[in-house]
Amino acid sequence: MEDALGADVIGSHHDAQLENREQYLSDVPGLRMMGGAGAGRSRTFQAVIRWGRLLRPFGTNVRPGAAVPTWTVVRQTSAIVGGLALILFLFCCSGKPEPGTLVMIIESSPTNLDPRVGIDAQSERIDNLIFDDLLERGNDLNVAPGLAERWEIPDPLTYIFHLHHGAKFHDGRPLTSRDVKWTFDSLLQGKIRSTKAAVYRFVDHIDAPDDFTVIFHLKEPFATLLWNLSDGAIGIVPYESGDEIARHPIGSGPFKFVSAETDKEVIVERNDEYWGEKAHLARVRFAVIPDSTTEALELRKGSADVAINSSMSPDAVLTLERNPQLAVERGSGTRLAYLGFNLRDPILKDVRVRQAIAYALDRRPMIEYLWRGQAQPARSVLPTQSWAYNGDVPPYDHNLDQAKQLLDAAGYSAGNGTRFHIAMKTSTDENTRLMMAVIQQQLRDVGIAVDIRSFEFATFFADVTHGAFQMYGLRWIGGNEDPDIFEYAFHSSKFPPNGANRGYYSNPRVDALIDKARREVDPSARKPLYAEVQRTLAEELPYIDLWYLDNVLVHNKRVVNLKLNPAGNYDFLRTAELAAGEN
């Protein structure tokens, strides 16, 4: 989901839902870069990065895109830091979590805890603790046994799953094939209204010949079916469950639902009868705190224990890391920041222009200063952990001379210093605009004048989905973890409104490769096809893949045994423990 403040949607499946797995790029407040070339500009860049985040939260009225002189930033620093220290002091003596309860910060309430319906980040991630899926996902983003302990694919249209014996729902009922069949039939037959139904549009019917065997019959080959049956895709609900599951979820997962209050909290407790590895935490309270400043204060004063991939700035995380009661865990992630082009634009339809822009961008200082090293350069839409990832593609390392040569060859001479103007659309999010200002400065160095146009997010995204842009920036959250993203974002059949090929990229060879890969069941046969797709996309650049954001988990040191996974979901709560004496 594209949200205003990072309530991202994780990804597991299909076309309609992939739409909900992007975000605008999130960096630091909207201040235009100043200063000349070389060291002076670098000092200004660093000063604005370090102090820009503090201006808005404490009331400075900065107009979007306005220039803020370095002296203005520095002049306000002492007052801001002093005020922040005072606020932290005033808040540091508040209450602690209840004994035996871990308090985790989330930035929004789940919209629907029925695993057949909810598609926002909080719904899918909390559901994944309450419900079990047929399959799980490994750190290589490939599928592994879950409720289904094994499966066979006798032909491309038939998938046979053998269920684990002994799984039970939280109310004591045994989980059988009848429950699995009902879960999917309720979608396919329209008993439950959900956008997730489109995920399984290639499923013809499902058989349950005995209590522990489920057979999916497909209308046509669909290689991503297994992915769409794994972690976070859709948990199994009890037979005949209706929409009451949204109000009181009954699953078979390691945690049981206790209560929920919109915009306040969700509480779950350990399922002592869980069929798999039992959780160590007795209770988890997900506290809804949408404001990043309040979030940091709650962690510092000890009234919250954990926050992962929050909207707190990297500088705020570094500050919290210096607190002796807190620790920060980091791991490679899958969230992709990218720039998109409109290939119908008279300027950007020339691949040489797009390549020149790629060479002109210098990711290193943006990663170092915007993200404090908490991101890794990207060469593909797929994350590096994916079994289908291909990093053997043109890297577009920073090279101003190469960029200028390409622009010259495309017929855009430097002339009076400006080769052409181009509009970069973005949201009004304060964290986005500074990154766009950095890009604006870097492209100015090769004679490209970037006009940054900021809009409220709904307006911005509507323009993007309707092709009313030249360039824009968004993030893929989870939807890029499976190679089916190539069909949704780059196939010529997926121009809006049918998909997310918003730049109108079209290459018959890429279409054919994608179509063939989606029909192949064997991953070893699919991998070289997707490798060629990635090479072609890197050469033709409908996107510029910027970086993958690291997973960053801030936690109280009383919480131990935290294990991050690439997806950055809440599975670490399955192994987390409270230190001795904290239960």
Coordinates of C-alpha atoms in Angstrom, one line a residue:
M1 CA 0.0 0.0 0.0
E2 CA 1.2 3.5 -0.8
D3 CA 0.8 5.3 2.6
A4 CA 1.8 8.6 3.9
L5 CA 4.1 7.4 6.7
G6 CA 5.5 4.1 6.0
A7 CA 2.7 1.7 6.9
D8 CA 3.9 -0.5 4.1
V9 CA 2.3 -3.5 2.7
I10 CA 4.2 -6.7 2.4
G11 CA 3.9 -8.8 -0.7
S12 CA 3.0 -12.2 -1.5
H13 CA 0.8 -12.3 -4.4
H14 CA -0.9 -11.2 -7.5
D15 CA -1.6 -8.4 -9.8
A16 CA -4.3 -6.5 -7.9
Q17 CA -2.4 -6.6 -4.7
L18 CA 0.9 -5.8 -6.1
E19 CA -0.6 -2.4 -6.7
N20 CA -0.6 -2.0 -2.9
R21 CA 3.0 -2.8 -2.4
E22 CA 4.7 0.4 -3.3
Q23 CA 5.5 3.5 -1.4
Y24 CA 7.0 6.8 -2.2
L25 CA 10.7 7.1 -1.3
S26 CA 11.3 8.0 2.3
D27 CA 14.4 9.9 3.2
V28 CA 14.7 13.3 5.0
P29 CA 12.9 16.7 5.0
G30 CA 12.3 18.9 2.0
L31 CA 15.2 21.3 1.8
R32 CA 16.8 22.3 -1.5
M33 CA 20.6 21.8 -1.7
M34 CA 22.7 25.0 -1.8
G35 CA 26.4 25.7 -2.3
G36 CA 28.8 25.4 -5.2
A37 CA 30.7 22.5 -6.5
G38 CA 33.2 20.3 -4.6
A39 CA 33.8 20.5 -0.9
G40 CA 31.5 23.4 -0.2
R41 CA 28.5 21.6 -1.6
S42 CA 29.5 18.5 0.3
R43 CA 29.6 20.4 3.6
T44 CA 26.2 21.9 2.9
F45 CA 24.8 18.5 1.9
Q46 CA 26.0 17.0 5.2
A47 CA 24.7 19.9 7.3
V48 CA 21.3 19.8 5.7
I49 CA 21.1 16.1 6.1
R50 CA 22.1 16.2 9.8
W51 CA 19.9 19.0 10.9
G52 CA 17.1 19.1 8.3
R53 CA 15.1 16.3 10.0
L54 CA 14.8 18.4 13.2
L55 CA 13.3 21.5 11.6
R56 CA 9.7 20.4 10.9
P57 CA 9.0 18.5 14.1
F58 CA 9.8 21.5 16.2
G59 CA 7.8 24.1 14.2
T60 CA 10.1 25.7 11.7
N61 CA 8.0 26.7 8.7
V62 CA 9.9 25.4 5.7
R63 CA 8.1 25.7 2.4
P64 CA 8.4 22.6 0.2
G65 CA 11.4 22.9 -2.0
A66 CA 12.6 26.1 -0.4
A67 CA 16.2 26.9 0.0
V68 CA 17.5 26.9 3.6
P69 CA 20.9 28.5 4.1
T70 CA 23.4 26.6 6.1
W71 CA 23.7 29.4 8.7
T72 CA 19.9 29.2 9.3
V73 CA 20.2 25.5 10.0
V74 CA 23.1 25.9 12.3
R75 CA 21.6 28.9 14.2
Q76 CA 18.5 26.8 15.1
T77 CA 20.5 23.7 16.1
S78 CA 21.2 24.6 19.7
A79 CA 17.6 25.5 20.5
I80 CA 16.3 22.4 18.8
V81 CA 18.7 20.0 20.5
G82 CA 18.1 21.6 23.8
G83 CA 14.3 21.3 23.4
L84 CA 14.7 17.7 22.3
A85 CA 16.8 16.9 25.4
L86 CA 14.2 18.6 27.6
I87 CA 11.4 16.6 26.1
L88 CA 13.3 13.3 26.4
F89 CA 13.9 14.1 30.1
L90 CA 10.3 14.9 30.8
F91 CA 9.2 11.6 29.2
C92 CA 11.9 9.3 30.6
C93 CA 10.1 8.4 33.8
S94 CA 6.9 6.9 32.4
G95 CA 5.4 3.5 32.9
K96 CA 7.0 0.2 31.8
P97 CA 5.3 -2.7 30.0
E98 CA 3.3 -5.2 32.1
P99 CA 5.3 -8.2 33.3
G100 CA 5.5 -10.9 30.7
T101 CA 4.3 -8.6 27.9
L102 CA 6.4 -7.4 25.0
V103 CA 5.2 -4.1 23.6
M104 CA 5.9 -3.6 19.9
I105 CA 5.2 -0.3 18.1
I106 CA 3.2 -0.3 14.9
E107 CA 2.3 2.8 13.0
S108 CA -1.3 2.0 12.1
S109 CA -4.0 -0.4 13.0
P110 CA -4.6 -3.5 10.9
T111 CA -7.5 -2.9 8.6
N112 CA -8.9 -6.4 8.7
L113 CA -7.5 -9.5 10.5
D114 CA -9.4 -12.0 8.3
P115 CA -6.4 -13.4 6.4
R116 CA -8.6 -13.8 3.3
V117 CA -9.2 -10.0 3.2
G118 CA -6.5 -7.9 4.9
I119 CA -3.8 -6.7 2.5
D120 CA -2.2 -3.8 4.5
A121 CA 1.2 -4.4 6.2
Q122 CA -0.2 -4.7 9.8
S123 CA -3.0 -7.1 8.8
E124 CA -0.8 -9.5 6.9
R125 CA 2.1 -9.4 9.4
I126 CA -0.1 -9.9 12.5
D127 CA -2.2 -12.5 10.7
N128 CA 1.0 -14.4 10.0
L129 CA 1.4 -14.9 13.7
I130 CA -2.3 -15.9 14.3
F131 CA -2.8 -18.1 11.2
D132 CA -0.7 -20.7 9.4
D133 CA -0.2 -20.8 5.7
L134 CA 0.1 -24.0 3.7
L135 CA 3.8 -23.1 3.0
E136 CA 6.5 -20.9 4.5
R137 CA 9.3 -18.9 2.9
G138 CA 13.0 -19.3 3.5
N139 CA 15.6 -16.6 3.6
D140 CA 16.3 -17.3 -0.1
L141 CA 12.6 -16.3 -0.7
N142 CA 11.8 -19.8 -1.9
V143 CA 8.9 -21.8 -0.5
A144 CA 9.3 -24.4 2.3
P145 CA 6.9 -26.7 4.2
G146 CA 4.3 -25.2 6.5
L147 CA 1.0 -26.7 7.2
A148 CA 1.7 -28.8 4.2
E149 CA 4.6 -31.0 5.1
R150 CA 5.2 -32.0 1.5
W151 CA 3.7 -31.6 -1.9
E152 CA 3.8 -33.0 -5.5
I153 CA 3.2 -31.5 -8.9
P154 CA 2.3 -34.5 -11.1
D155 CA 1.6 -32.1 -14.0
P156 CA 1.5 -28.3 -14.5
L157 CA -2.2 -28.2 -13.7
T158 CA -2.2 -30.3 -10.6
Y159 CA -0.7 -29.6 -7.1
I160 CA -1.2 -32.1 -4.3
F161 CA -0.5 -31.1 -0.7
H162 CA -0.1 -33.4 2.3
L163 CA -1.0 -31.7 5.6
H164 CA 0.7 -32.0 8.9
H165 CA -1.1 -34.3 11.3
G166 CA -1.9 -32.8 14.7
A167 CA -2.5 -29.1 13.8
K168 CA -5.4 -27.5 15.7
F169 CA -7.2 -24.2 15.7
H170 CA -7.1 -22.1 18.8
D171 CA -10.6 -23.3 19.8
G172 CA -9.4 -26.9 19.8
R173 CA -10.8 -28.0 16.5
P174 CA -8.4 -30.1 14.4
L175 CA -7.3 -28.5 11.1
T176 CA -8.0 -30.7 8.1
S177 CA -8.3 -30.5 4.4
R178 CA -11.9 -29.4 4.7
D179 CA -10.7 -26.1 6.3
V180 CA -8.1 -25.6 3.6
K181 CA -10.7 -26.2 0.9
W182 CA -13.2 -23.8 2.6
T183 CA -10.6 -21.0 2.9
F184 CA -10.1 -20.9 -0.8
D185 CA -13.6 -21.8 -1.9
S186 CA -15.0 -18.9 0.1
L187 CA -12.9 -16.6 -2.0
L188 CA -13.4 -18.3 -5.4
Q189 CA -17.2 -18.6 -4.9
G190 CA -17.6 -15.1 -3.6
K191 CA -18.7 -16.0 -0.1
I192 CA -16.1 -13.5 1.1
R193 CA -15.6 -10.3 -0.8
S194 CA -11.8 -9.7 -1.2
T195 CA -9.3 -8.4 -3.7
K196 CA -7.3 -11.5 -2.9
A197 CA -9.7 -13.6 -5.0
A198 CA -7.9 -12.4 -8.1
V199 CA -4.7 -14.1 -6.8
Y200 CA -6.3 -17.5 -7.4
R201 CA -8.1 -16.8 -10.7
F202 CA -6.2 -19.7 -12.3
V203 CA -7.6 -22.2 -9.8
D204 CA -10.4 -24.2 -11.3
H205 CA -11.4 -26.2 -8.3
I206 CA -10.0 -27.8 -5.1
D207 CA -10.5 -31.4 -3.9
A208 CA -10.2 -32.8 -0.4
P209 CA -10.1 -36.6 -0.9
D210 CA -9.2 -37.2 2.8
D211 CA -8.6 -35.3 6.0
F212 CA -4.9 -34.6 5.2
T213 CA -4.8 -34.3 1.4
V214 CA -5.7 -31.2 -0.7
I215 CA -5.5 -31.1 -4.5
F216 CA -5.5 -27.8 -6.4
H217 CA -6.6 -28.1 -10.1
L218 CA -5.6 -25.2 -12.3
K219 CA -7.2 -23.8 -15.5
E220 CA -3.7 -23.1 -16.9
P221 CA -0.1 -23.4 -15.7
F222 CA 0.6 -20.9 -13.0
A223 CA 4.2 -21.1 -11.6
T224 CA 3.6 -18.6 -8.8
L225 CA 0.9 -20.7 -7.1
L226 CA 3.3 -22.0 -4.5
W227 CA 4.4 -18.4 -3.6
N228 CA 0.7 -17.4 -3.3
L229 CA 0.2 -20.2 -0.8
S230 CA 3.1 -19.2 1.5
D231 CA 3.8 -16.8 4.4
G232 CA 1.4 -13.9 4.6
A233 CA -0.4 -14.8 1.4
I234 CA -3.5 -16.3 3.0
G235 CA -3.8 -18.1 6.3
I236 CA -6.1 -21.1 6.8
V237 CA -9.4 -20.4 8.6
P238 CA -11.9 -22.9 10.1
Y239 CA -14.6 -24.5 8.0
E240 CA -17.7 -22.2 7.4
S241 CA -15.9 -19.1 8.8
G242 CA -17.6 -15.9 7.6
D243 CA -16.8 -12.3 8.1
E244 CA -16.9 -12.8 11.9
I245 CA -13.2 -13.9 11.6
A246 CA -12.3 -10.2 11.1
R247 CA -13.7 -9.4 14.6
H248 CA -12.4 -12.4 16.4
P249 CA -9.7 -14.3 14.5
I250 CA -9.4 -18.0 15.2
G251 CA -6.3 -19.5 13.6
S252 CA -3.8 -22.2 14.2
G253 CA -0.6 -20.1 14.6
P254 CA 1.8 -19.6 17.4
F255 CA -0.2 -16.7 18.9
K256 CA -3.9 -16.4 19.7
F257 CA -5.9 -13.3 19.3
V258 CA -7.0 -11.6 22.5
S259 CA -8.3 -8.1 21.6
A260 CA -8.1 -5.2 19.3
E261 CA -9.0 -1.5 19.6
T262 CA -8.7 0.6 16.5
D263 CA -5.9 3.3 16.6
K264 CA -4.8 2.0 20.0
E265 CA -3.6 -1.7 20.2
V266 CA -3.8 -5.3 19.2
I267 CA -3.1 -8.0 21.8
V268 CA -2.1 -11.6 21.2
E269 CA -1.0 -14.3 23.5
R270 CA 1.1 -17.5 23.2
N271 CA -0.7 -20.6 21.8
D272 CA 0.5 -23.3 24.3
E273 CA -1.0 -26.0 22.1
Y274 CA 0.8 -24.9 18.9
W275 CA 1.7 -27.9 16.6
G276 CA 5.1 -26.4 15.7
E277 CA 7.8 -24.7 17.6
K278 CA 6.1 -22.8 20.4
A279 CA 6.7 -19.1 21.0
H280 CA 8.6 -17.9 24.1
L281 CA 6.7 -14.7 24.7
A282 CA 3.6 -15.0 26.9
R283 CA 1.9 -11.9 25.4
V284 CA 2.5 -9.3 22.8
R285 CA 0.8 -5.9 22.7
F286 CA 1.1 -4.1 19.3
A287 CA 0.8 -0.4 20.3
V288 CA -0.3 2.0 17.5
I289 CA 2.0 5.0 17.5
P290 CA 1.9 6.8 14.2
D291 CA 4.2 9.7 15.1
S292 CA 8.0 8.9 14.7
T293 CA 9.0 11.4 17.5
T294 CA 6.6 9.8 20.0
E295 CA 7.9 6.4 18.8
A296 CA 11.4 7.3 19.7
L297 CA 10.4 8.7 23.1
E298 CA 8.4 5.5 23.9
L299 CA 11.5 3.4 23.2
R300 CA 13.8 5.6 25.1
K301 CA 11.6 5.7 28.3
G302 CA 11.1 1.9 28.2
S303 CA 7.3 1.9 27.7
A304 CA 7.8 0.2 24.4
D305 CA 10.2 -2.7 23.6
V306 CA 10.5 -3.1 19.9
A307 CA 10.1 -1.2 16.6
I308 CA 11.1 -2.5 13.1
N309 CA 11.5 -0.5 9.9
S310 CA 9.8 2.4 11.4
S311 CA 9.4 6.0 10.1
M312 CA 12.1 7.2 12.5
S313 CA 15.0 8.8 10.6
P314 CA 18.3 7.0 10.5
D315 CA 19.8 9.8 12.7
A316 CA 17.1 9.1 15.3
V317 CA 18.0 5.4 15.2
L318 CA 21.7 6.2 15.7
T319 CA 20.8 8.4 18.7
L320 CA 18.7 5.6 20.3
E321 CA 21.5 3.2 19.7
R322 CA 23.7 5.2 22.1
N323 CA 21.1 4.6 24.9
P324 CA 22.5 1.9 27.2
Q325 CA 19.1 0.3 27.6
L326 CA 18.6 -0.1 23.8
A327 CA 20.1 -2.1 21.0
V328 CA 19.7 -2.0 17.2
E329 CA 19.7 -5.1 15.0
R330 CA 20.3 -4.7 11.2
G331 CA 20.0 -7.1 8.3
S332 CA 19.8 -7.0 4.6
G333 CA 16.3 -6.3 3.4
T334 CA 14.1 -6.5 0.2
R335 CA 12.4 -3.1 0.1
L336 CA 13.4 -1.4 -3.1
A337 CA 13.6 2.3 -3.8
Y338 CA 13.5 3.2 -7.5
L339 CA 12.9 6.0 -10.0
G340 CA 10.4 5.4 -12.8
F341 CA 10.3 7.0 -16.3
N342 CA 7.5 7.7 -18.7
L343 CA 8.8 6.1 -21.9
R344 CA 6.2 8.0 -24.0
D345 CA 7.8 11.3 -23.1
P346 CA 9.6 12.9 -26.0
I347 CA 12.8 13.2 -24.0
L348 CA 12.8 10.1 -21.9
K349 CA 11.8 7.7 -24.7
D350 CA 15.4 7.8 -25.8
V351 CA 17.3 5.1 -23.9
R352 CA 20.5 7.2 -24.0
V353 CA 18.8 9.8 -21.9
R354 CA 17.8 7.3 -19.3
Q355 CA 21.2 5.8 -19.2
A356 CA 22.7 9.2 -18.9
I357 CA 20.6 9.9 -15.9
A358 CA 21.6 6.6 -14.3
Y359 CA 25.3 7.5 -14.8
A360 CA 24.8 11.0 -13.4
L361 CA 23.3 9.7 -10.1
D362 CA 25.7 9.0 -7.3
R363 CA 24.1 6.6 -4.9
R364 CA 27.1 6.6 -2.5
P365 CA 26.5 9.9 -0.7
M366 CA 22.8 9.4 -0.6
I367 CA 23.2 6.0 1.1
E368 CA 25.9 7.3 3.4
Y369 CA 24.2 10.6 4.5
L370 CA 20.5 10.1 3.8
W371 CA 20.4 6.5 5.1
R372 CA 23.5 6.4 7.3
G373 CA 24.7 3.3 5.5
Q374 CA 21.4 1.5 6.2
A375 CA 20.8 0.6 2.5
Q376 CA 22.6 -1.3 -0.2
P377 CA 22.9 -0.4 -4.0
A378 CA 20.4 -2.2 -6.2
R379 CA 20.9 -3.7 -9.6
S380 CA 17.5 -5.3 -10.1
V381 CA 13.9 -5.1 -9.0
L382 CA 14.4 -8.5 -7.4
P383 CA 16.3 -8.5 -4.0
T384 CA 19.7 -10.2 -3.9
Q385 CA 18.2 -12.9 -1.6
S386 CA 15.9 -14.1 -4.4
W387 CA 16.6 -17.4 -6.1
A388 CA 16.0 -15.7 -9.4
Y389 CA 18.2 -12.6 -8.8
N390 CA 20.8 -11.8 -11.5
G391 CA 23.4 -9.2 -10.5
D392 CA 25.4 -9.7 -13.7
V393 CA 24.0 -6.5 -15.3
P394 CA 25.3 -3.1 -16.2
P395 CA 25.9 -1.3 -12.8
Y396 CA 25.9 2.3 -14.0
D397 CA 28.6 3.5 -11.6
H398 CA 28.7 7.2 -11.2
N399 CA 30.4 8.6 -14.3
L400 CA 29.6 12.3 -15.3
D401 CA 31.7 12.1 -18.5
Q402 CA 29.8 9.0 -19.7
A403 CA 26.5 10.8 -18.9
K404 CA 27.5 13.9 -20.9
Q405 CA 28.6 11.8 -23.9
L406 CA 25.3 10.0 -24.0
L407 CA 23.4 13.3 -23.8
D408 CA 25.5 14.7 -26.5
A409 CA 24.8 11.7 -28.7
A410 CA 21.1 12.0 -28.0
G411 CA 21.2 15.5 -29.5
Y412 CA 21.0 17.5 -26.2
S413 CA 23.9 19.9 -26.2
A414 CA 25.0 21.8 -23.1
G415 CA 24.4 25.2 -24.8
N416 CA 24.0 27.7 -22.0
G417 CA 24.5 25.0 -19.4
T418 CA 21.0 23.5 -19.5
R419 CA 20.3 20.7 -21.9
F420 CA 16.6 20.3 -21.1
H421 CA 14.1 20.6 -18.2
I422 CA 12.4 17.5 -16.8
A423 CA 9.7 17.3 -14.1
M424 CA 10.1 15.0 -11.1
K425 CA 6.8 14.3 -9.3
T426 CA 6.8 13.4 -5.7
S427 CA 4.6 13.5 -2.6
T428 CA 4.7 16.2 0.0
D429 CA 6.2 13.8 2.5
E430 CA 8.9 15.7 4.3
N431 CA 11.2 12.8 4.1
T432 CA 11.1 12.5 0.4
R433 CA 11.8 16.0 -0.8
L434 CA 15.4 16.3 0.3
M435 CA 16.3 13.1 -1.6
M436 CA 14.7 14.6 -4.7
A437 CA 16.7 17.8 -4.1
V438 CA 19.9 15.8 -4.0
I439 CA 19.0 14.1 -7.3
Q440 CA 18.1 17.6 -8.7
Q441 CA 21.7 18.8 -7.8
Q442 CA 23.4 15.7 -9.3
L443 CA 21.5 15.9 -12.6
R444 CA 22.2 19.7 -12.8
D445 CA 25.9 18.7 -13.0
V446 CA 25.3 17.2 -16.4
G447 CA 23.0 20.0 -17.6
I448 CA 19.6 18.5 -16.8
A449 CA 17.3 20.9 -15.0
V450 CA 14.9 19.0 -12.7
D451 CA 11.7 20.7 -11.6
I452 CA 10.5 19.1 -8.4
R453 CA 6.7 19.0 -8.1
S454 CA 5.3 18.0 -4.8
F455 CA 1.7 16.8 -4.3
E456 CA -0.4 15.3 -1.5
F457 CA 0.1 11.6 -1.8
A458 CA -3.3 10.7 -3.2
T459 CA -2.9 13.3 -6.0
F460 CA 0.7 12.2 -6.6
F461 CA -0.2 8.5 -6.9
A462 CA -3.2 9.2 -9.1
D463 CA -1.0 11.0 -11.5
V464 CA 1.5 8.2 -11.5
T465 CA -1.1 5.5 -12.1
H466 CA -2.6 7.6 -15.0
G467 CA 0.8 8.2 -16.7
A468 CA 0.8 12.0 -15.9
F469 CA 4.5 12.2 -15.1
Q470 CA 7.9 12.3 -16.6
M471 CA 9.8 10.9 -13.6
Y472 CA 8.7 9.8 -10.1
G473 CA 10.0 7.9 -7.1
L474 CA 8.4 5.0 -5.3
R475 CA 9.3 1.9 -3.2
W476 CA 8.4 -1.7 -3.7
I477 CA 7.6 -3.4 -0.4
G478 CA 7.5 -7.2 -0.7
G479 CA 5.8 -7.3 -4.1
N480 CA 9.3 -7.5 -5.6
E481 CA 10.3 -10.7 -3.7
D482 CA 8.9 -13.0 -6.3
P483 CA 9.9 -12.8 -10.0
D484 CA 6.2 -12.5 -11.0
I485 CA 6.9 -8.7 -10.4
F486 CA 8.3 -8.6 -13.9
E487 CA 4.9 -9.5 -15.5
Y488 CA 3.1 -7.0 -13.4
A489 CA 5.5 -4.1 -13.8
F490 CA 7.0 -4.6 -17.2
H491 CA 4.8 -6.7 -19.5
S492 CA 3.1 -4.8 -22.2
S493 CA -0.2 -6.3 -21.2
K494 CA 0.0 -4.5 -17.9
F495 CA -0.3 -0.9 -18.9
P496 CA -2.6 0.9 -16.5
P497 CA -5.3 0.1 -15.4
N498 CA -4.4 -3.5 -15.9
G499 CA -1.1 -3.4 -14.0
A500 CA 1.8 -1.3 -12.9
N501 CA 3.6 -0.9 -16.2
R502 CA 3.1 2.9 -15.7
G503 CA 6.0 3.9 -17.8
Y504 CA 4.6 2.1 -20.9
Y505 CA 7.6 -0.1 -21.4
S506 CA 7.2 -2.5 -24.3
N507 CA 9.6 -5.2 -25.5
P508 CA 8.2 -8.3 -27.3
R509 CA 11.2 -10.3 -26.3
V510 CA 10.7 -9.5 -22.6
D511 CA 7.0 -10.3 -22.9
A512 CA 7.9 -13.7 -24.4
L513 CA 10.4 -14.5 -21.7
I514 CA 8.0 -13.5 -18.9
D515 CA 5.2 -15.6 -20.4
K516 CA 7.4 -18.6 -20.7
A517 CA 8.8 -18.3 -17.2
R518 CA 5.3 -18.1 -15.7
R519 CA 4.3 -21.3 -17.4
E520 CA 7.4 -23.2 -16.2
V521 CA 7.1 -25.1 -13.0
D522 CA 10.8 -26.1 -12.6
P523 CA 12.8 -23.2 -11.0
S524 CA 16.0 -24.3 -12.7
A525 CA 14.2 -23.7 -16.1
R526 CA 12.7 -20.4 -14.9
K527 CA 15.9 -18.8 -13.6
P528 CA 17.8 -18.3 -16.9
L529 CA 14.6 -16.8 -18.4
Y530 CA 14.4 -14.2 -15.6
A531 CA 18.1 -13.6 -15.8
E532 CA 17.7 -12.5 -19.4
V533 CA 14.7 -10.3 -18.4
Q534 CA 16.9 -8.6 -15.8
R535 CA 19.8 -8.0 -18.2
T536 CA 17.4 -6.4 -20.8
L537 CA 15.7 -4.2 -18.2
A538 CA 19.1 -3.0 -17.0
E539 CA 20.1 -2.1 -20.5
E540 CA 16.8 -0.4 -21.4
L541 CA 16.1 1.2 -18.0
P542 CA 12.4 1.6 -17.6
Y543 CA 13.4 1.9 -13.9
I544 CA 16.5 3.1 -12.2
D545 CA 16.9 0.7 -9.2
L546 CA 18.4 2.8 -6.4
W547 CA 18.9 0.8 -3.3
Y548 CA 17.5 -1.9 -1.0
L549 CA 16.7 -0.6 2.5
D550 CA 18.1 -2.6 5.4
N551 CA 15.8 -4.1 8.0
V552 CA 16.4 -2.1 11.2
L553 CA 15.0 -3.3 14.5
V554 CA 15.3 -1.1 17.6
H555 CA 14.7 -2.9 20.9
N556 CA 15.1 -2.8 24.6
K557 CA 17.9 -5.0 25.8
R558 CA 15.5 -7.0 27.9
V559 CA 14.3 -8.6 24.6
V560 CA 16.7 -11.3 23.4
N561 CA 16.9 -14.0 20.7
L562 CA 15.7 -11.8 17.9
K563 CA 16.1 -13.2 14.4
L564 CA 15.6 -10.9 11.4
N565 CA 14.6 -12.3 8.0
P566 CA 15.0 -10.5 4.7
A567 CA 11.2 -9.8 4.4
G568 CA 11.3 -7.7 7.6
N569 CA 8.1 -9.2 8.8
Y570 CA 7.2 -10.0 12.4
D571 CA 8.4 -13.6 12.4
F572 CA 11.2 -12.6 14.9
L573 CA 8.4 -12.6 17.5
R574 CA 8.3 -16.4 17.1
T575 CA 11.7 -16.8 18.7
A576 CA 12.0 -13.6 20.8
E577 CA 12.3 -13.9 24.6
L578 CA 12.3 -11.6 27.6
A579 CA 15.5 -11.9 29.6
A580 CA 15.5 -13.7 32.9
G581 CA 13.6 -11.8 35.5
E582 CA 11.5 -9.9 32.9
N583 CA 8.7 -12.5 32.5

